[in-house]
Short mmCIF file of C-alpha atoms and ligand atoms in Angstrom, two decimals:
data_model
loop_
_atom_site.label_atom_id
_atom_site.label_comp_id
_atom_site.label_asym_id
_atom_site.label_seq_id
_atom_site.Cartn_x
_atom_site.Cartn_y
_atom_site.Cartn_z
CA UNK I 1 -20.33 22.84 6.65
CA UNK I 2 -17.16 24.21 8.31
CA UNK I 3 -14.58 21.06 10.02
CA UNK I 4 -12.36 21.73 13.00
CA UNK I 5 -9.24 20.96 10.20
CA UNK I 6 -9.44 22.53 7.11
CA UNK I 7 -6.64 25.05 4.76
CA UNK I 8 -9.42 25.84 2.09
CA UNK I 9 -13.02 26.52 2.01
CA UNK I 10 -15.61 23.03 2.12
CA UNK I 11 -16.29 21.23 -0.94
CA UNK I 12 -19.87 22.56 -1.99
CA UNK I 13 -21.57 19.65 -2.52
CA UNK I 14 -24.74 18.49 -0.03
CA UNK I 15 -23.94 15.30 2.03
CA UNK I 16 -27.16 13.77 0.47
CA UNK I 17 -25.80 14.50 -3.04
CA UNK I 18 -22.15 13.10 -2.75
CA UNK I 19 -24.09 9.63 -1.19
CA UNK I 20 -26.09 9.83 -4.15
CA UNK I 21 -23.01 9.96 -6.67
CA UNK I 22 -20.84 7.81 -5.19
CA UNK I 23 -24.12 4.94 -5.18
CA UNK I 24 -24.63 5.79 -8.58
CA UNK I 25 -21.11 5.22 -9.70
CA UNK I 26 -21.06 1.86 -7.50
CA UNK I 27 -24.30 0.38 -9.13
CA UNK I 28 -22.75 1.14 -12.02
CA UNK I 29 -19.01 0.26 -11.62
CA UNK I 30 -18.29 -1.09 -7.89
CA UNK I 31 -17.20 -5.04 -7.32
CA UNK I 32 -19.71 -7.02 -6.37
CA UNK I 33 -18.32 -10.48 -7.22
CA UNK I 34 -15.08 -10.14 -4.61
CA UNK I 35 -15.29 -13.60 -2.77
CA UNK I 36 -16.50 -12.16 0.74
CA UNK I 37 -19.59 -10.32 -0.69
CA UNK I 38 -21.36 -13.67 -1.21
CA UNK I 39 -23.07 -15.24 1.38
CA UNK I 40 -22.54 -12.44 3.68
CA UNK I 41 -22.69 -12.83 7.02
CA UNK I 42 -20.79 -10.68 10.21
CA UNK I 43 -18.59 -13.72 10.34
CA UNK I 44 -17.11 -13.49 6.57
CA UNK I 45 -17.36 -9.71 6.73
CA UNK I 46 -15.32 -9.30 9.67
CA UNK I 47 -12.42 -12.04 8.73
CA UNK I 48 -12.48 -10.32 5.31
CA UNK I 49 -12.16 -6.78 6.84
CA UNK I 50 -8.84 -7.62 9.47
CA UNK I 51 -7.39 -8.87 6.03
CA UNK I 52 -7.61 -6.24 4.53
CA UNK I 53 -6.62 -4.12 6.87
CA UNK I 54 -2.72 -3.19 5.44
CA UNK I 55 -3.02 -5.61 2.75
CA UNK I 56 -3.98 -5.34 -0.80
CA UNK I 57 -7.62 -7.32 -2.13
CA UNK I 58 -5.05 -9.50 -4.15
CA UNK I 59 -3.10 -10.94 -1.36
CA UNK I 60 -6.07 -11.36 0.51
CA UNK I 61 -8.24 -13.73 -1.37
CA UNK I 62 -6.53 -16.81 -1.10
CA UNK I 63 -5.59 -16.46 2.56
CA UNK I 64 -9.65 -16.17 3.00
CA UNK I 65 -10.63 -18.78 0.68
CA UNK I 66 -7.61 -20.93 3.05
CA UNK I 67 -8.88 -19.39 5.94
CA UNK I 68 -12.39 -20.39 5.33
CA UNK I 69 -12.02 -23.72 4.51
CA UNK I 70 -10.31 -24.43 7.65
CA UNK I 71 -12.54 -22.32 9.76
CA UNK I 72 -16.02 -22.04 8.72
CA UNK I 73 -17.74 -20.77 11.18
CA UNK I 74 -16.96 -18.71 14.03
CA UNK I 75 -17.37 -21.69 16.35
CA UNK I 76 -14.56 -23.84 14.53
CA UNK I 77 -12.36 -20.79 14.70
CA UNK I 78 -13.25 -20.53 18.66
CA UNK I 79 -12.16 -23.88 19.05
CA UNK I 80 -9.33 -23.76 17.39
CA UNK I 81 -5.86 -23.99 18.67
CA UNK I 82 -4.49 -20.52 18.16
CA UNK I 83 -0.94 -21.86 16.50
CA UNK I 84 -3.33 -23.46 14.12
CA UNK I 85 -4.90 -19.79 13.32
CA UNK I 86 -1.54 -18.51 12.98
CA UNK I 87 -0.08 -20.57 10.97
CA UNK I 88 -3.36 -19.54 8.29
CA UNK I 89 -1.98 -15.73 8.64
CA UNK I 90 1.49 -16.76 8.31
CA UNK I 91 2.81 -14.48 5.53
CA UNK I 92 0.12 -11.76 6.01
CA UNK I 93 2.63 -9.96 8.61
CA UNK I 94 0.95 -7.55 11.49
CA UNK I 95 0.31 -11.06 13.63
CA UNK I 96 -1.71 -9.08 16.62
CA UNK I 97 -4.76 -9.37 14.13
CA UNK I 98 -4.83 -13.18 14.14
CA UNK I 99 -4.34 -13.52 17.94
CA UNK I 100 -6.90 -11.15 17.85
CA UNK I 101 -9.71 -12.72 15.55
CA UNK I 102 -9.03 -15.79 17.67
CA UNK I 103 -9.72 -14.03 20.92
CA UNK I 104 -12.67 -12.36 19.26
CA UNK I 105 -14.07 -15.44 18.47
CA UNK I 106 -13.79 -16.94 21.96
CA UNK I 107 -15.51 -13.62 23.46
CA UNK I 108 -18.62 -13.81 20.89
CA UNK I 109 -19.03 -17.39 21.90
CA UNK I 110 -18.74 -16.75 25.49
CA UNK I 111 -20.39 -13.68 26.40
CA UNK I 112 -23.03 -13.19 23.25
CA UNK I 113 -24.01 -16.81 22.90
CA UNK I 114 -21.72 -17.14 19.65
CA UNK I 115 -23.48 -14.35 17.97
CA UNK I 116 -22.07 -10.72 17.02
CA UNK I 117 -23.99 -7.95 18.30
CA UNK I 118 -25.73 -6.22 16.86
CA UNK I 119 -24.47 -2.72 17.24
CA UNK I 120 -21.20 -0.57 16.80
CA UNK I 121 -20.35 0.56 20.09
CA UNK I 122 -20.75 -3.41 21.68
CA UNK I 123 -18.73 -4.61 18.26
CA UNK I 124 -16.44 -1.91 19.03
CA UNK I 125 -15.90 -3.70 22.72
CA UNK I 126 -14.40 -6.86 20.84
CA UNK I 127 -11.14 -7.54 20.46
CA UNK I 128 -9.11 -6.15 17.24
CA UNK I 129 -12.39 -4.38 16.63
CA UNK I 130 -11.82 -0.77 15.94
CA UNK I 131 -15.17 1.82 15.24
CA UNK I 132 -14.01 1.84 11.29
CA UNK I 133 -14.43 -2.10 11.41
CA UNK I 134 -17.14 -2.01 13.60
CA UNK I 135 -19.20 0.09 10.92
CA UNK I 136 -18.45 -2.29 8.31
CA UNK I 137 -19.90 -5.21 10.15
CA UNK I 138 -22.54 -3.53 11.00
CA UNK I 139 -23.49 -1.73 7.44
CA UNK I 140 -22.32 -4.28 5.06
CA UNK I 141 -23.78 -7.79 7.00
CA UNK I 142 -26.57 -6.31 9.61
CA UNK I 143 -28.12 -3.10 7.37
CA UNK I 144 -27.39 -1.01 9.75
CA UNK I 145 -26.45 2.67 8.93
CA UNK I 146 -22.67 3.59 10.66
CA UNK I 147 -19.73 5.48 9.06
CA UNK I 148 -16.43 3.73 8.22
CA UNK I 149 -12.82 5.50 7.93
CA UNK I 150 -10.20 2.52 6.80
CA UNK I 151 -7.43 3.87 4.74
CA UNK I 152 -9.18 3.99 1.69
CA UNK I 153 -12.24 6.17 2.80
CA UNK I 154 -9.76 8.36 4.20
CA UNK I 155 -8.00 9.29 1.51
CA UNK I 156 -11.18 9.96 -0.39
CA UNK I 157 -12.75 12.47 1.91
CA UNK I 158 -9.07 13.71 2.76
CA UNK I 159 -8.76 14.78 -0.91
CA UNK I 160 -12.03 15.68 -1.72
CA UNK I 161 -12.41 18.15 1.55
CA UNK I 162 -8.51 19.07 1.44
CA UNK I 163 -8.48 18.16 4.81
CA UNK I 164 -5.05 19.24 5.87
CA UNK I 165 -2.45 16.94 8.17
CA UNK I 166 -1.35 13.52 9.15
CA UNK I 167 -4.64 11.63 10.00
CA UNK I 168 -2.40 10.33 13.19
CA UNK I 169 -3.35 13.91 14.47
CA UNK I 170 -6.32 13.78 16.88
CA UNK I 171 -7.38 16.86 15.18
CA UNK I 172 -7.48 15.44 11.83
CA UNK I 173 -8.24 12.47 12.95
CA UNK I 174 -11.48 13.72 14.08
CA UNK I 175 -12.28 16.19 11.22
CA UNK I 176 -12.04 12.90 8.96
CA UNK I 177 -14.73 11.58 11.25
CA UNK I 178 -16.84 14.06 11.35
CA UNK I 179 -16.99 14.10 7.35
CA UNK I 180 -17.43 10.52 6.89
CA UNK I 181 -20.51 10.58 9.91
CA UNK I 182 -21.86 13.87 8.07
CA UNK I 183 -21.50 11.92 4.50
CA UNK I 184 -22.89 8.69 5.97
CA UNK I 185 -26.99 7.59 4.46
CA UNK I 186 -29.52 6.48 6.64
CA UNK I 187 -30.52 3.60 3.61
CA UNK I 188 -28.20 1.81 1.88
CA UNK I 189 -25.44 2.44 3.99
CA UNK I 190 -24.05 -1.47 2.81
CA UNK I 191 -23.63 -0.40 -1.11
CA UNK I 192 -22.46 3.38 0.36
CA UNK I 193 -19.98 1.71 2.07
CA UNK I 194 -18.93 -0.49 0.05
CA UNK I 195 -18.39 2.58 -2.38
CA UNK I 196 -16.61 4.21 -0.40
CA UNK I 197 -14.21 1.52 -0.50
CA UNK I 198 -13.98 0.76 -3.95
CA UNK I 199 -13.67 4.36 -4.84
CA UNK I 200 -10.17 4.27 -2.81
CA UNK I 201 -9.48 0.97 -3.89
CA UNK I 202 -9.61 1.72 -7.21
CA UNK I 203 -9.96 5.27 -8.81
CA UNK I 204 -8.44 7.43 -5.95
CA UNK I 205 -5.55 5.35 -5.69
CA UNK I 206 -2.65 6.19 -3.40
CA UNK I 207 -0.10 7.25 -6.09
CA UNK I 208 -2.38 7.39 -9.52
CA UNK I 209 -5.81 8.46 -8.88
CA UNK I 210 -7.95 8.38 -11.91
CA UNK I 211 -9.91 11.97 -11.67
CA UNK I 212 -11.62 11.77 -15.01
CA UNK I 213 -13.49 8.77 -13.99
CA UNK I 214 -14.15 9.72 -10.30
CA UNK I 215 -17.98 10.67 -9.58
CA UNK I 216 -16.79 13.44 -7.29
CA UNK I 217 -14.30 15.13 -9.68
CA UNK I 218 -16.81 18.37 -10.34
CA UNK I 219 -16.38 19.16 -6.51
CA UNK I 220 -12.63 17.45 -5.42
CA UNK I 221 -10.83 20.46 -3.66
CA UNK I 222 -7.61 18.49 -4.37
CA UNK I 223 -8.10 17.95 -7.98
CA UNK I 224 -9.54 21.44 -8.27
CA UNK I 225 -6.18 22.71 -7.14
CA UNK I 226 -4.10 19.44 -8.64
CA UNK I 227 -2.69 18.43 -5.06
CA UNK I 228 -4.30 15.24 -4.86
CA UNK I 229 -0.94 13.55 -3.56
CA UNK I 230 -0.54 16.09 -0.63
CA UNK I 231 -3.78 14.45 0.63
CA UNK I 232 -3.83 12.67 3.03
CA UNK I 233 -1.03 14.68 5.09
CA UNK I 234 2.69 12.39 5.64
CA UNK I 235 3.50 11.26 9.29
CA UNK I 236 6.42 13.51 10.00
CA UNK I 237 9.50 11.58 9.19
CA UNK I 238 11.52 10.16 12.08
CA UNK I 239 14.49 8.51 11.47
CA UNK I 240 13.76 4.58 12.72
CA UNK I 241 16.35 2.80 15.04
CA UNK I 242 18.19 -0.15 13.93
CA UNK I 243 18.35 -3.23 16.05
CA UNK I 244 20.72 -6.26 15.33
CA UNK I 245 20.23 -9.72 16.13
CA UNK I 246 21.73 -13.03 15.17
CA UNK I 247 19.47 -16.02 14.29
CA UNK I 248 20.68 -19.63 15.05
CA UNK I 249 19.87 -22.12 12.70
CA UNK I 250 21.03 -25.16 14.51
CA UNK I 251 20.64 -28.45 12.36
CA UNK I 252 21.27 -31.60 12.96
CA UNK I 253 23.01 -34.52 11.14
CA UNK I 254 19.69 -35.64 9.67
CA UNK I 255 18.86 -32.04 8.41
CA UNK I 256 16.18 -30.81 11.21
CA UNK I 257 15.82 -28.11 12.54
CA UNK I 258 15.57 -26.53 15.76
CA UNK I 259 12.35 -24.12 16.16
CA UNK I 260 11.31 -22.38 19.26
CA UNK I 261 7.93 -20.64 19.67
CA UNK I 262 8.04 -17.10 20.55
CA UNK I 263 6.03 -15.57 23.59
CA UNK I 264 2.94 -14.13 23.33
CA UNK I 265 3.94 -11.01 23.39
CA UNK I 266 5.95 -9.04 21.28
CA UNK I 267 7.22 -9.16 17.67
CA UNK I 268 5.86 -12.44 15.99
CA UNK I 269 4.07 -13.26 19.17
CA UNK I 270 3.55 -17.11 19.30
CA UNK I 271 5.18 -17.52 15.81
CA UNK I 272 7.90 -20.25 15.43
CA UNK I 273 11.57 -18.65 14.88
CA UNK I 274 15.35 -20.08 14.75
CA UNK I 275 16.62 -18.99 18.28
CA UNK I 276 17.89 -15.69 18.61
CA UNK I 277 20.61 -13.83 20.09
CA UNK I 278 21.56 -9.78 20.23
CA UNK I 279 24.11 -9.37 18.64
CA UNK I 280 26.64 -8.25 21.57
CA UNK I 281 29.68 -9.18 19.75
CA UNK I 282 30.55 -7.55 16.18
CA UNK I 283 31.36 -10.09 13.65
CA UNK I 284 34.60 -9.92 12.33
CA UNK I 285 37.60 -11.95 9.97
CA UNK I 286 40.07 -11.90 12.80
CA UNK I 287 37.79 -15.16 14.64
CA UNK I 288 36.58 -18.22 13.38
CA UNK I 289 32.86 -19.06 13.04
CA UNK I 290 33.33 -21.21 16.59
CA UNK I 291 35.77 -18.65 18.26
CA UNK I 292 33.52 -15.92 17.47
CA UNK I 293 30.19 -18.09 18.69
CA UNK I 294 32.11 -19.06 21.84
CA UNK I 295 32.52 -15.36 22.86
CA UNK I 296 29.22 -14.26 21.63
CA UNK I 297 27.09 -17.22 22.71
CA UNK I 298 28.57 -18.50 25.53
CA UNK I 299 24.68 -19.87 26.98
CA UNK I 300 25.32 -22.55 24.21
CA UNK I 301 27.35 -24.09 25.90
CA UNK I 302 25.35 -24.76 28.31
CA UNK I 303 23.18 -26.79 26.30
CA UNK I 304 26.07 -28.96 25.28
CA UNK I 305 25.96 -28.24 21.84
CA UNK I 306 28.38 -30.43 19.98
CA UNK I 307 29.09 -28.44 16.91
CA UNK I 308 30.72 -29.44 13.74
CA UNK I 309 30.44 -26.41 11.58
CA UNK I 310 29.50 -22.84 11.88
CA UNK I 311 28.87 -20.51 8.89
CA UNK I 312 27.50 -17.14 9.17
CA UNK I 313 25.27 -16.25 5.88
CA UNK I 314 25.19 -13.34 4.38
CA UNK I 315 22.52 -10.59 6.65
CA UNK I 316 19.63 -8.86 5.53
CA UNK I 317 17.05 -6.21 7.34
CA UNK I 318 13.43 -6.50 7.97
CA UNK I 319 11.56 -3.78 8.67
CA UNK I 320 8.58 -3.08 11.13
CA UNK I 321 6.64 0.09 11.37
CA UNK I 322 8.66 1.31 14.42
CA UNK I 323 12.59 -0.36 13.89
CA UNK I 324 14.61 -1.43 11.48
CA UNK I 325 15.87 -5.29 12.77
CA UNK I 326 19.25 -6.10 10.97
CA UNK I 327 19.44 -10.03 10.95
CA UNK I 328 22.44 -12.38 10.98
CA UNK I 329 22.04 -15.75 10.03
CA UNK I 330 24.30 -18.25 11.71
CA UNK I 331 24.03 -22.04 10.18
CA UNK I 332 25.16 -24.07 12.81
CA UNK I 333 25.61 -27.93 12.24
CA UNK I 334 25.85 -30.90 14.51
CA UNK I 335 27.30 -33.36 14.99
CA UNK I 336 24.66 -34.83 17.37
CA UNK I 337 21.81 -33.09 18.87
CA UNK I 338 21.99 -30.94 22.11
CA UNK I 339 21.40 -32.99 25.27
CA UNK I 340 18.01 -30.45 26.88
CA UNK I 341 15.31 -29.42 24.91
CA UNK I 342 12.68 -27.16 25.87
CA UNK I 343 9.74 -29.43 24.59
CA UNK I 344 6.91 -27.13 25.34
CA UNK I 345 8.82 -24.39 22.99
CA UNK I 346 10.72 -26.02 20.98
CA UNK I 347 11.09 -28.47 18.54
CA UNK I 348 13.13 -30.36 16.01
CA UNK I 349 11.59 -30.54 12.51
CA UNK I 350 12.25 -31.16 8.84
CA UNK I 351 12.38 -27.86 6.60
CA UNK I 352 9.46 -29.08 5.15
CA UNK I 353 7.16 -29.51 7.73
CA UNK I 354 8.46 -26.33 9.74
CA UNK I 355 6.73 -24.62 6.86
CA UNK I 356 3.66 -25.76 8.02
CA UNK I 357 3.55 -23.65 11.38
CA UNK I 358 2.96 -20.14 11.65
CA UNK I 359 6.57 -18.89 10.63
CA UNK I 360 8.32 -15.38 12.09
CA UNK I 361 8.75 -13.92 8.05
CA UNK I 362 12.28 -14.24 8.09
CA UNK I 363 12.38 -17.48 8.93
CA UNK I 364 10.03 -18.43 6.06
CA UNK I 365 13.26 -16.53 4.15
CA UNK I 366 15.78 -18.08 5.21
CA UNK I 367 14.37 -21.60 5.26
CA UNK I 368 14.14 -21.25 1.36
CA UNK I 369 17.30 -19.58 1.50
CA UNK I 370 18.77 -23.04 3.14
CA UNK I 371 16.93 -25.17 0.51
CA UNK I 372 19.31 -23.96 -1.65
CA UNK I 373 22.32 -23.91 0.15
CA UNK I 374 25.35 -24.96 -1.91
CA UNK I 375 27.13 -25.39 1.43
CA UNK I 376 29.61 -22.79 0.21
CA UNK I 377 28.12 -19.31 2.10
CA UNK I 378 31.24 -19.20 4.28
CA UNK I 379 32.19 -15.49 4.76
CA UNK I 380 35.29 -15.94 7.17
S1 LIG O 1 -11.44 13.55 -8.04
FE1 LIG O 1 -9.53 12.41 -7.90
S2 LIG O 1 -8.63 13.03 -5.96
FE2 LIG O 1 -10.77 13.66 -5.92
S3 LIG O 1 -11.81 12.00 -4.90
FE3 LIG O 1 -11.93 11.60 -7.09
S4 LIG O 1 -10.17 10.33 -7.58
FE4 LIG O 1 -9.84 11.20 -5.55
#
């Protein structure tokens, strides 16, 4: 079998007889007792499989057992409010997916009577279905026969074939398909993929894959030629640009907070954040907290803030996969609350029951960060 992306010559090893030991070594090895592979149906599948897309099986299981319980079906989840869904993801980061799962859920209900259908190429029409997730609906719940390519089958077949290159590469991007399709069974395709999965999840591990104990070790090009971590290929490193931004936590005598829920769209779409501000004017020792917010904030005023202390905490960087965002934290208390309030976006709340709502990351952060404020963070 010759692939449009290759450096060395194809594993030689039949497609049938890879299928075979890789459902030998599952029946034998694979985990069959992970909390989404009982009662399967699409519904649990497909909650289970936007988990775990970018996140580990560990972090997952108790956000599905949560998630579960407070959506059992794919009706309740329809039906849900979608701050309510998003406050059950809050924590699992990459927030599209939720918004997503709850927009999927509307569409099944609406246009296939509340059923998923019963093919790839119509799952793949859904929203925050991809064809990878799409074939593990449809192998692992309906019996169907499909290939899958999530990050774990990838590296798999990347290593075994040596399949050369950044699978963000169309080119290898397709080879990688065309293996798994080629490697895919007509029967059994649920425990194959399933495998599949387990096999990257736990013996051909990003950094330490265990080769001894890998059914495919006799024909691995990569261990045959000990490159296994070259596989699969880096995304060329760019450098990632930084963006700044101060974050106004404005509380009140009493100790609540002010919250505002972010668009739609964006970073932590529809999540609830401190109010934030570029930051257009550097921070420096020659100004006082309320000098330095007068220049830089000037729109506060407008909301007749009466403030009666200002103390900017120490900053800290979170990271997304495109930019770096450096954060400053202002604390900024009052002496009575603003006059206007937005009440459609934003509210006042206790620190306690903010926690409760679907929460940008940082905020989560810095809301412990205030719970044990000493009062004493002044920098200036
Ligand atoms: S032999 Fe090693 S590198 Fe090759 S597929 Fe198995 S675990 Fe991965």
């Amino acid at each position: 079998m010759t692939y449009a992306v290759k450096a060395e010559a194809s594993s030689n090893i039949s497609p049938q007889e890879f299928t075979q030991r890789v459902l030998s070594w599952y029946h034998q090895h694979g985990r069959k007792d992970l909390p989404w592979q009982k009662n399967i149906t699409p519904y649990r599948v497909w909650i289970s499989e936007i988990m775990l897309q970018q996140t580990q099986v560990a972090t997952v299981i108790p956000y599905f057992a949560k998630f579960m319980k407070r959506f059992p079906s794919l009706k309740s989840l329809a039906e849900a409010p979608v701050d309510d869904v998003l406050s059950h993801w809050s924590g699992l980061g990459y927030y599209a997916r939720a918004r997503n799962l709850h927009k999927c859920a509307q569409t099944v209900v609406s246009e296939f009577a509340g059923r998923f259908p019963k093919s790839v190429d119509e799952l793949e029409t859904l929203p925050g279905i991809g064809r990878s997730t799409a074939g593990a609906i449809a192998t692992i719940s309906m019996g169907l026969s499909a290939p899958i390519l999530d990050g774990n089958v990838k590296r798999v077949l990347a290593r075994h074939f040596a399949v050369e290159g950044w699978p963000g590469k169309t080119a290898v991007h397709n080879a990688l398909w065309d293996i798994a399709e080629a490697h895919t069974p007509d029967s059994d395709c649920n425990h194959y993929t399933q495998a599949m999965m387990d096999l990257g999840a736990t013996l051909c591990t990003r950094t330490k894959p265990d080769c001894k104990r890998c059914p495919l070790v006799s024909t691995c090009i990569a261990e045959k030629q000990n490159r296994q971590l070259e596989f699969p290929g880096k995304k060329p490193k760019v450098d990632k640009p930084v963006k700044q931004s101060v974050f106004l936590i404005i509380q009140s005598k009493n100790g609540n907070l002010l919250l505002e829920q972010r668009p739609p769209q964006g970073i932590w779409g529809g999540l609830w954040s401190f109010l934030e501000q570029p930051l257009n004017t550097p921070i420096n020792a020659d100004l006082s907290p309320e000098e330095w917010l007068d220049l830089a904030h000037p729109q506060l005023q407008s909301i007749n803030l009466k403030i009666d202390s200002v103390e900017i905490w120490p900053g800290f960087r979170h990271t997304f996969s495109h930019y770096h965002l450096d954060i400053y934290p202002l604390l900024i208390t009052l002496e009575s609350p603003p006059n206007t309030i937005n009440e459609k976006q934003q509210q006042w709340l206790a620190p306690a029951e903010a926690l409760e709502l679907g929460l940008a990351a940082p905020v989560t952060k810095l809301l412990k960060r205030l719970s044990n404020h000493s009062g004493n963070l002044n920098l200036f």
